[in-house]
PDB file of C-alpha atoms in Angstrom:
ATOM      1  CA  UNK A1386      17.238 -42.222  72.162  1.00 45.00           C
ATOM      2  CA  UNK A1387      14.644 -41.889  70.144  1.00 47.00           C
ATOM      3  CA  UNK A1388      12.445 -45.134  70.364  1.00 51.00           C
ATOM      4  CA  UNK A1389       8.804 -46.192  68.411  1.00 53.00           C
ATOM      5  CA  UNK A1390       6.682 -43.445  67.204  1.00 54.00           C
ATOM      6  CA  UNK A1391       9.133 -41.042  67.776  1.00 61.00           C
ATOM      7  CA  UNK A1392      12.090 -43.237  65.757  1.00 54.00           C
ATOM      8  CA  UNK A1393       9.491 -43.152  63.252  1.00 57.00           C
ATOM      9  CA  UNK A1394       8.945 -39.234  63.692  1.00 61.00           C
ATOM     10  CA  UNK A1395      12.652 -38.870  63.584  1.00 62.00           C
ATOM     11  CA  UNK A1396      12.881 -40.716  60.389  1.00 58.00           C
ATOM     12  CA  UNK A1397      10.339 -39.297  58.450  1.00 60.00           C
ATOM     13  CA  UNK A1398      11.525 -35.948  59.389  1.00 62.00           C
ATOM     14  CA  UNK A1399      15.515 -36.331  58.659  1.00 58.00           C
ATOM     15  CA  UNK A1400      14.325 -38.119  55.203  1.00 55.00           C
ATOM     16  CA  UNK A1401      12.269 -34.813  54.020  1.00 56.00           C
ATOM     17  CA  UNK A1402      14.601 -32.668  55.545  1.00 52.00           C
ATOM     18  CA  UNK A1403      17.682 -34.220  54.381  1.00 47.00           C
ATOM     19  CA  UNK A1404      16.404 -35.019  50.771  1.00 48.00           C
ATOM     20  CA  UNK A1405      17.192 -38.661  51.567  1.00 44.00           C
ATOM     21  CA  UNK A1406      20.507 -39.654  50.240  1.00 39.00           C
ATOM     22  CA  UNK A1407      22.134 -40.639  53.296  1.00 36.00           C
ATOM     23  CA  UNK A1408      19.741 -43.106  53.690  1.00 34.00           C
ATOM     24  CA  UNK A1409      18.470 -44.641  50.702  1.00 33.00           C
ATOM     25  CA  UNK A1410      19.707 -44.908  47.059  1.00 34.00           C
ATOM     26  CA  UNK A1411      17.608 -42.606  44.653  1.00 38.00           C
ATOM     27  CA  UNK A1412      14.646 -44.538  43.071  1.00 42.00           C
ATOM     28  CA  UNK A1413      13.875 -45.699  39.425  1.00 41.00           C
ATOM     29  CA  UNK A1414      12.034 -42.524  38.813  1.00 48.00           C
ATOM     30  CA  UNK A1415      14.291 -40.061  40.456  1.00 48.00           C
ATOM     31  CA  UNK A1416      13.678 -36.689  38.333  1.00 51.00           C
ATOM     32  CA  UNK A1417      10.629 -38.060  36.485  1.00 52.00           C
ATOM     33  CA  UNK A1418       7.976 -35.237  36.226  1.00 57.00           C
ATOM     34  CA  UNK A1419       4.322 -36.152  37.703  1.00 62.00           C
ATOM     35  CA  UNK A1420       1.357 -34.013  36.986  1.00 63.00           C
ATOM     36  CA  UNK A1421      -1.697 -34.564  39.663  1.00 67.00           C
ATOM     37  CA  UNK A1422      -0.051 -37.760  41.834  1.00 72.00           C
ATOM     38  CA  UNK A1423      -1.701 -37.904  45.093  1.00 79.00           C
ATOM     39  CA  UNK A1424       1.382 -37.918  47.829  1.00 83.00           C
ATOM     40  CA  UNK A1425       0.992 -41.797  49.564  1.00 79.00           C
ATOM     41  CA  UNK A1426       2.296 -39.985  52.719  1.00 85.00           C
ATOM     42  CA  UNK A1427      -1.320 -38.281  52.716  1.00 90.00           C
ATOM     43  CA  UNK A1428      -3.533 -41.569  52.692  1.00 89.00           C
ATOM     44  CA  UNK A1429      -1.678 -41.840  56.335  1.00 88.00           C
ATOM     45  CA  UNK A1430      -1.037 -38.342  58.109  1.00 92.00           C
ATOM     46  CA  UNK A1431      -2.286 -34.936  57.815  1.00 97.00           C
ATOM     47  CA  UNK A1432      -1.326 -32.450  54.429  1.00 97.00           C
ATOM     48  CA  UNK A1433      -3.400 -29.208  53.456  1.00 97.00           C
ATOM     49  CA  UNK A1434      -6.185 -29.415  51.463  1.00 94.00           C
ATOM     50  CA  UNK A1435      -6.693 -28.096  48.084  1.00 95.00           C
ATOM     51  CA  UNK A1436      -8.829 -26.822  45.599  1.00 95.00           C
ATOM     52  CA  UNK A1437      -7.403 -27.875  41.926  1.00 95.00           C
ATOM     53  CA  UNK A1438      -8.221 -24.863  39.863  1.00 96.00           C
ATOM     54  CA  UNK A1439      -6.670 -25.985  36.481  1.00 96.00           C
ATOM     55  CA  UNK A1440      -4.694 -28.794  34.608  1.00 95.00           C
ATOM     56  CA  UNK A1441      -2.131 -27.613  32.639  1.00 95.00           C
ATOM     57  CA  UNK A1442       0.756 -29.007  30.453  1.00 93.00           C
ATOM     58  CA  UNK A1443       3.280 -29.559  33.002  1.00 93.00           C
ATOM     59  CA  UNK A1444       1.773 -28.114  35.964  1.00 96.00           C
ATOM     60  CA  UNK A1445      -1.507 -27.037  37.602  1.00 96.00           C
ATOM     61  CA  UNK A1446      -2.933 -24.429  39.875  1.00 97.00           C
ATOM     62  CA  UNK A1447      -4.429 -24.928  42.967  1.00 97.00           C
ATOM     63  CA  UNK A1448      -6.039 -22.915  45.585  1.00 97.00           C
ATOM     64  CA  UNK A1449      -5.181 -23.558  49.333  1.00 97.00           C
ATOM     65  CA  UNK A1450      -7.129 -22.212  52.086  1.00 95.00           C
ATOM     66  CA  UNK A1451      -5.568 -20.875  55.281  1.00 96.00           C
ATOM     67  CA  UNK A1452      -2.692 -22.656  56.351  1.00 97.00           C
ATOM     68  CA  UNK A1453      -0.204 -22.614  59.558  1.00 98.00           C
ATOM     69  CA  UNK A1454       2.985 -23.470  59.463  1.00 98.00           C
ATOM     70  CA  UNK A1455       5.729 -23.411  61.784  1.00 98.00           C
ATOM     71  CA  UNK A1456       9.421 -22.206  60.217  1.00 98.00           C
ATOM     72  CA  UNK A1457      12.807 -21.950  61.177  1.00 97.00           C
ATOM     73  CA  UNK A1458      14.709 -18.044  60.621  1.00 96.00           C
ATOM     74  CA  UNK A1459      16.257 -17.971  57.432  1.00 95.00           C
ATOM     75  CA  UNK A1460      19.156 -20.186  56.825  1.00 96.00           C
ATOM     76  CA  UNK A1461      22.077 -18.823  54.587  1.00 95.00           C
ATOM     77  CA  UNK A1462      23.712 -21.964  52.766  1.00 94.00           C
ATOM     78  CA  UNK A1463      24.855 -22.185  49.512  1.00 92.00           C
ATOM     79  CA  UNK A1464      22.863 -25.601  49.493  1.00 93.00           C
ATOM     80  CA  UNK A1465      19.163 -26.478  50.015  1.00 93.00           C
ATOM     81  CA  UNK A1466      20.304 -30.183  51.699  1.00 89.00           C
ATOM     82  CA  UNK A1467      22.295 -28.760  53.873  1.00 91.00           C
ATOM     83  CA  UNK A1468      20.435 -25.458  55.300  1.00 91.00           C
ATOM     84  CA  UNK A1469      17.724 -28.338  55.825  1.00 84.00           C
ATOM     85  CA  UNK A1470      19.690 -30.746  57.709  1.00 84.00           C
ATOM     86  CA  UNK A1471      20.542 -27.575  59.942  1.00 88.00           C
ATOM     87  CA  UNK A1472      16.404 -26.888  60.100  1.00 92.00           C
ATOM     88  CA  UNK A1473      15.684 -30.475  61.529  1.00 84.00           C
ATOM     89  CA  UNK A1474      17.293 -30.556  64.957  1.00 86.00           C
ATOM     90  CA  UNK A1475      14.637 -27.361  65.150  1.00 92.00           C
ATOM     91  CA  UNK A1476      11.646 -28.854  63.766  1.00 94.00           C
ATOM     92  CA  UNK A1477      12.092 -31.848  65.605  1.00 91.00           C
ATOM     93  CA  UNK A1478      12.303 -31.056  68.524  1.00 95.00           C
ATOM     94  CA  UNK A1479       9.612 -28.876  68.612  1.00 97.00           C
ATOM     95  CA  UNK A1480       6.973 -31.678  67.329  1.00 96.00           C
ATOM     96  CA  UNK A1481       8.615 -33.270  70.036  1.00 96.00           C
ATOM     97  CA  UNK A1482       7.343 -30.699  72.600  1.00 98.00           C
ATOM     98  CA  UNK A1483      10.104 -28.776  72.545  1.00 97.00           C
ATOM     99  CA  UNK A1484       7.888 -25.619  72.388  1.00 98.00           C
ATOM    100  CA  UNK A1485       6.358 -23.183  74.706  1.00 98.00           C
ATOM    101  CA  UNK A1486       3.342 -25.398  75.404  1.00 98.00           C
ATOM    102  CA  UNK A1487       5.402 -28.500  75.881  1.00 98.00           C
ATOM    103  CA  UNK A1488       3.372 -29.868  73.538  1.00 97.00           C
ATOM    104  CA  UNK A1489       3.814 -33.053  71.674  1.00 97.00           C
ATOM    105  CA  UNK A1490       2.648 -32.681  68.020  1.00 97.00           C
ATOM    106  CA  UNK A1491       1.507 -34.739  65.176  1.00 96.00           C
ATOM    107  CA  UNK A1492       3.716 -35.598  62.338  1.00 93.00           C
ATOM    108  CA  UNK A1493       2.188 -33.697  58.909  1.00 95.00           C
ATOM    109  CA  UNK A1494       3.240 -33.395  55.306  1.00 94.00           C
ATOM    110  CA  UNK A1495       4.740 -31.603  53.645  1.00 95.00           C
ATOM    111  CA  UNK A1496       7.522 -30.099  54.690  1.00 92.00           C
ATOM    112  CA  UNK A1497       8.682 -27.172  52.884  1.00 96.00           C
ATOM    113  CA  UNK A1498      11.705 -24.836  52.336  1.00 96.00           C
ATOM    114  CA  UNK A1499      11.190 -21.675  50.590  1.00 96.00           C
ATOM    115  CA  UNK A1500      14.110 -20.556  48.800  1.00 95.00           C
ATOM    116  CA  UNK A1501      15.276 -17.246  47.695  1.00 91.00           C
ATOM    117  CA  UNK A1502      18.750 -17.955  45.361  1.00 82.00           C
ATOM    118  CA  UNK A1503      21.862 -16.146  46.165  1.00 75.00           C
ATOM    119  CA  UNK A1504      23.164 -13.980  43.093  1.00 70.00           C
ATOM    120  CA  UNK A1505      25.909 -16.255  42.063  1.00 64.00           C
ATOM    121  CA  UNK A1506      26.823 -19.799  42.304  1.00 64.00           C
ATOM    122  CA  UNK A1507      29.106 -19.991  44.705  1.00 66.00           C
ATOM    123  CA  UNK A1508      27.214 -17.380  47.042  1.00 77.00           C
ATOM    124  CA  UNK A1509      25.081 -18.254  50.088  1.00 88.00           C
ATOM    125  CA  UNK A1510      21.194 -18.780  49.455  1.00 91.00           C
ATOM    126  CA  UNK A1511      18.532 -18.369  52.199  1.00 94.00           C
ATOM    127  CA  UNK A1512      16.065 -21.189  53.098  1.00 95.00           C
ATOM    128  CA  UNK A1513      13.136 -20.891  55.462  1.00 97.00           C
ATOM    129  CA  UNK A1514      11.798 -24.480  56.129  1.00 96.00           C
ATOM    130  CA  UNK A1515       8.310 -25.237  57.817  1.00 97.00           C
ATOM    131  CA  UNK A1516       6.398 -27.697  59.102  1.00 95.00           C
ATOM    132  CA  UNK A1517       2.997 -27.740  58.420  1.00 97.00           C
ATOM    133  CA  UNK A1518       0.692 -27.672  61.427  1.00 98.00           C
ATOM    134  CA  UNK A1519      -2.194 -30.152  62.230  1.00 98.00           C
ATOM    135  CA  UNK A1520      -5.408 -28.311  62.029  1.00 97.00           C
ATOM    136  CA  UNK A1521      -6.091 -29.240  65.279  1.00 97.00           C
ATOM    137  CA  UNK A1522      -3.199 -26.607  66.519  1.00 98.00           C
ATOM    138  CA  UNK A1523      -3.809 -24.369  64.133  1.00 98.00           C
ATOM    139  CA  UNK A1524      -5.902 -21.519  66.729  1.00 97.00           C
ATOM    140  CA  UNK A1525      -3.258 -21.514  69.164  1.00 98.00           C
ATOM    141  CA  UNK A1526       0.204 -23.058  67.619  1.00 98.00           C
ATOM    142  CA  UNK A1527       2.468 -23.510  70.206  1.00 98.00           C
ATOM    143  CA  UNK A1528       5.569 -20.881  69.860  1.00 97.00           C
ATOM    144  CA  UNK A1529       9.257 -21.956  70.427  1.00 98.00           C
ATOM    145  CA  UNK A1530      12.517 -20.647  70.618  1.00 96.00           C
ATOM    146  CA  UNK A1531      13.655 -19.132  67.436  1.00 95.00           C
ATOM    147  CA  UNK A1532      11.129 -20.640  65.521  1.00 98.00           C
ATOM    148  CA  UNK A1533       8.071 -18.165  64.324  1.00 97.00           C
ATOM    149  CA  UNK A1534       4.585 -19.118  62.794  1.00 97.00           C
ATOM    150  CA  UNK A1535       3.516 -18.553  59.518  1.00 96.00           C
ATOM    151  CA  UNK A1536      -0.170 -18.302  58.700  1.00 96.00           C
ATOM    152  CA  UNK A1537      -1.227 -17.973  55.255  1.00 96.00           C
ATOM    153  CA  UNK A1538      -4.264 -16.085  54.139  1.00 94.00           C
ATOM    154  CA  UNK A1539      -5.686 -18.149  51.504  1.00 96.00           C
ATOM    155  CA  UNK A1540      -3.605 -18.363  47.701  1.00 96.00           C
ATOM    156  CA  UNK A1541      -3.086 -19.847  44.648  1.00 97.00           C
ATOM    157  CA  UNK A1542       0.083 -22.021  43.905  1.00 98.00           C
ATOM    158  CA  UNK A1543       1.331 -23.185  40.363  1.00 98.00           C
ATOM    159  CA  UNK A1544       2.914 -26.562  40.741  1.00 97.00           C
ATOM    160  CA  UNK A1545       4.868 -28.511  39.219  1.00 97.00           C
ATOM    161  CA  UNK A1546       5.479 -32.591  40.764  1.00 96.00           C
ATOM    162  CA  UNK A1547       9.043 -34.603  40.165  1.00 94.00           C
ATOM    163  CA  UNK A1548      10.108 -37.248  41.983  1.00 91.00           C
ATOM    164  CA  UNK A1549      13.009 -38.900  43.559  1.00 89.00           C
ATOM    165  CA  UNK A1550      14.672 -37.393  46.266  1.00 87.00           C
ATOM    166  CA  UNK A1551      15.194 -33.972  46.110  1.00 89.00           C
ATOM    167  CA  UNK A1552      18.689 -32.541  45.166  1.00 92.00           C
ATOM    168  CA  UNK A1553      20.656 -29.249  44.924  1.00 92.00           C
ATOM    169  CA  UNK A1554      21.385 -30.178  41.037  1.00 89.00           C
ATOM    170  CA  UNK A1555      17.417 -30.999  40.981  1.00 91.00           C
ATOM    171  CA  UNK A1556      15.821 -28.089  42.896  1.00 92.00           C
ATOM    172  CA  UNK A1557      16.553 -25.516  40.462  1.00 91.00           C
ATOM    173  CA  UNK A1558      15.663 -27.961  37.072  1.00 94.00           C
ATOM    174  CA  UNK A1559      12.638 -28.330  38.225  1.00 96.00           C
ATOM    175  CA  UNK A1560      11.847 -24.419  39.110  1.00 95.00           C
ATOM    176  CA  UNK A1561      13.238 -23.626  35.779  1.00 95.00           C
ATOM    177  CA  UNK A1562      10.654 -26.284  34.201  1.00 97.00           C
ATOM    178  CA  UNK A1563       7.822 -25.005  36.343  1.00 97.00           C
ATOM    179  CA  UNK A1564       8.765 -21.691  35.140  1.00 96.00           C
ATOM    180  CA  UNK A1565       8.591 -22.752  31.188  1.00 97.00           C
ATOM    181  CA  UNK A1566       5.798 -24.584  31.456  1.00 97.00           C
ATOM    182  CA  UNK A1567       3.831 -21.354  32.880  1.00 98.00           C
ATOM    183  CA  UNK A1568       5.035 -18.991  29.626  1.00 97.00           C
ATOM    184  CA  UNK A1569       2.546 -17.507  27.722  1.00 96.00           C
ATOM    185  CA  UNK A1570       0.026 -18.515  30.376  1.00 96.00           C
ATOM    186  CA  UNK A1571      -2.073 -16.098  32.213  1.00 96.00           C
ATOM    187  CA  UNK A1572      -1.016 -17.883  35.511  1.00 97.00           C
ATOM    188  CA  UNK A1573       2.785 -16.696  34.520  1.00 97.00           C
ATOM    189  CA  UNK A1574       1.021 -12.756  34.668  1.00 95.00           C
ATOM    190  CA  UNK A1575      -0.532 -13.127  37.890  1.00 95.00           C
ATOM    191  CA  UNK A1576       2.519 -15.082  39.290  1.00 96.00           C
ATOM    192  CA  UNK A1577       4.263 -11.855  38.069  1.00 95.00           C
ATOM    193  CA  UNK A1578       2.042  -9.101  39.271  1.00 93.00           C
ATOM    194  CA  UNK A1579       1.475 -10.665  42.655  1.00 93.00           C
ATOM    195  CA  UNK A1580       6.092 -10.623  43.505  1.00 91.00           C
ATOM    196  CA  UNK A1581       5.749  -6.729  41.832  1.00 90.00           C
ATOM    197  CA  UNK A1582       2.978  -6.060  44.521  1.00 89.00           C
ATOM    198  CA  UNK A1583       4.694  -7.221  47.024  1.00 89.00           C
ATOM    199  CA  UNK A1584       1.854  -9.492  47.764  1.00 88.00           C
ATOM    200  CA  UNK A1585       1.729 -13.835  48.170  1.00 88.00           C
ATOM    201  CA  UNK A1586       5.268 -15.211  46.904  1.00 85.00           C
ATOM    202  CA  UNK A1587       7.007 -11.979  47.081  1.00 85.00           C
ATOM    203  CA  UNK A1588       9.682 -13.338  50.042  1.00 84.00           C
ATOM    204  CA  UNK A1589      10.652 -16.284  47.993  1.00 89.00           C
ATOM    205  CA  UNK A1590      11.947 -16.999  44.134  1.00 93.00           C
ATOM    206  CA  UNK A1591       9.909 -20.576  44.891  1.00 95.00           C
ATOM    207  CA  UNK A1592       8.871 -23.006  47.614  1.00 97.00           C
ATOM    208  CA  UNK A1593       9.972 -26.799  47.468  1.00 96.00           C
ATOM    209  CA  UNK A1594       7.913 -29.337  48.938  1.00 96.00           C
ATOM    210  CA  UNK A1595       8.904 -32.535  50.109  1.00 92.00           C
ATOM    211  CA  UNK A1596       6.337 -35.567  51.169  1.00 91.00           C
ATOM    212  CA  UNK A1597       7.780 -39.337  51.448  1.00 77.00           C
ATOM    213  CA  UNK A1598       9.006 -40.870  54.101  1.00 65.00           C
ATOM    214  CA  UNK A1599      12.599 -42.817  54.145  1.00 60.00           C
ATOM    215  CA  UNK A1600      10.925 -46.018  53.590  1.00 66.00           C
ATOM    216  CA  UNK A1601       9.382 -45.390  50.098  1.00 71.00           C
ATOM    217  CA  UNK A1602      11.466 -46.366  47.359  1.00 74.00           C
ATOM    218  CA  UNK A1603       8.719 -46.037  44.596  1.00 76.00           C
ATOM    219  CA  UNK A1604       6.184 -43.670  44.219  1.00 74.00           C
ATOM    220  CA  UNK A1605       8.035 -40.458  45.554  1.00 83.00           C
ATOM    221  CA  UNK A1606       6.714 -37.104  45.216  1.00 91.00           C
ATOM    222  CA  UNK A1607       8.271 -33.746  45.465  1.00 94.00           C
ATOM    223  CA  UNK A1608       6.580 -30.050  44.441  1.00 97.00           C
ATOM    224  CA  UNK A1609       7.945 -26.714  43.393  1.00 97.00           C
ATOM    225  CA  UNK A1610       5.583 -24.231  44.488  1.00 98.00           C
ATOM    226  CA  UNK A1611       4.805 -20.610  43.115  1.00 97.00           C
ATOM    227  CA  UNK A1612       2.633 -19.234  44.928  1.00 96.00           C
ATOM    228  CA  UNK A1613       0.351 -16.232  44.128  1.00 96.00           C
ATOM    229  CA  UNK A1614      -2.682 -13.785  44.761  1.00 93.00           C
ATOM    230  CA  UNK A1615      -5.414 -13.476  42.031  1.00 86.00           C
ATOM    231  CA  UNK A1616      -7.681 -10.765  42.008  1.00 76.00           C
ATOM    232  CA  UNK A1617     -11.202 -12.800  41.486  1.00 62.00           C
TER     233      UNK A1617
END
C-alpha cells in the first residue's frame, strides 16, 4: 500500500488522470475560461517552461522548447476519463520505478492526453497520455514496458485555459472554443498548414492538459493544446 510521498504521488496522479470526479465534487468555477493563470501545481513541482508569444482574445500562443515525455500506446475508448483511468496503473508505476532503470521518478505537471476523435459518437476515440519528464531525466529517460518516449523538437501551442475538472461533455467545448477563438487569425493558418504537412500536431485533433492535484478545490486549471510548427 501506497504510504507518504507515494500516497501523495498516487493521488495526484489518479486526480489528473481520472479528471477528478470520483473524488471531489466539481468546483465553483468548473468550465470557467482562464486566459494566462499560472497552474498553483507549478509554484510546487516541475512543468515545462514557456515562452508566451502572444495574448489573444480567448487564447494565446506560446513557444515550448524541447520537451520529454513519457506516453502510454494509444488507448481506443469512446471516453477521455476512462482511456485515462486505464493510462494510470502505467504511468504510475513507472514514476514508481517500474521502468528499465528501476528508477524512482519525480512527480511533474502536466499530464496530458492527446486525442484524436473517433468519426461518430458512439465510436471508439484514441488517447495517448504522457507524463512529462523532470529535466533532470530528460538525456537518458528510463524506458518501460509498453510505454515509449516522446521528445519534442521545439513548437508553438495555441491554448486555451478552463477550469474545473475535466470532463468528456467538457473536453470537446473547450476544443471547439479554442478553435473559434483562433478564426480569422494567422495562428488558425499555421495551425492548418503545419496538420497538412504532416509536421507538429499532425497525430492528434488536440492535446488536453491537466495540472491540479485532488486537493484543490479552487483555482483549477486545465489546457487544450494545438500545437504547431511556424516557419520563422
Amino acid at each position: 500500500m501506497a504510504t507518504g510521498l507515494s500516497f501523495f504521488k498516487l493521488s495526484f496522479l489518479l486526480s489528473l488522470l481520472s479528471g477528478g470526479s470520483d473524488l471531489l465534487a466539481p468546483d465553483a468555477e468548473s468550465g470557467v475560461a482562464q486566459i494566462g493563470k499560472f497552474p498553483p501545481s507549478c509554484n510546487r513541482i516541475e512543468c515545462p517552461s514557456y515562452e508566451l508569444v502572444h495574448s489573444g482574445n480567448g487564447y494565446e500562443i506560446r513557444r515550448y522548447n524541447t520537451t520529454v515525455w513519457v506516453s502510454t500506446e494509444p488507448i481506443p475508448d469512446i471516453s477521455l476519463v476512462d482511456a485515462t483511468r486505464t493510462a494510470f496503473f502505467q504511468l504510475f508505476a513507472y514514476i514508481q520505478g517500474k521502468n528499465e532503470y528501476h528508477q524512482k521518478i519525480e512527480m511533474t505537471a502536466p499530464v496530458i492526453s492527446q486525442v484524436s476523435p473517433s468519426d461518430g459518437p458512439f465510436c471508439e476515440s484514441s488517447f495517448t497520455v504522457s507524463f512529462y519528464v523532470p529535466k533532470k531525466n530528460q538525456p537518458d529517460p528510463a524506458p518501460a514496458e509498453n510505454l515509449h518516449i516522446q521528445k519534442w523538437n521545439p513548437r508553438y501551442v495555441a491554448v486555451r485555459q478552463f477550469s474545473g475538472f475535466v470532463s468528456d461533455d467538457s473536453i470537446g467545448e473547450e476544443a471547439a472554443a479554442l478553435d473559434s477563438s483562433l478564426k480569422g487569425t494567422p495562428w488558425a493558418n499555421a495551425i492548418e498548414k503545419s496538420k497538412e504537412d504532416g509536421g507538429v500536431g499532425s497525430d492528434s485533433a488536440y492535446t488536453v492538459a491537466q495540472y491540479n492535484s485532488p486537493f484543490e478545490f479552487t483555482g483549477r486549471v486545465n489546457e487544450i493544446w494545438l500545437p504547431f510548427e511556424l516557419d520563422v
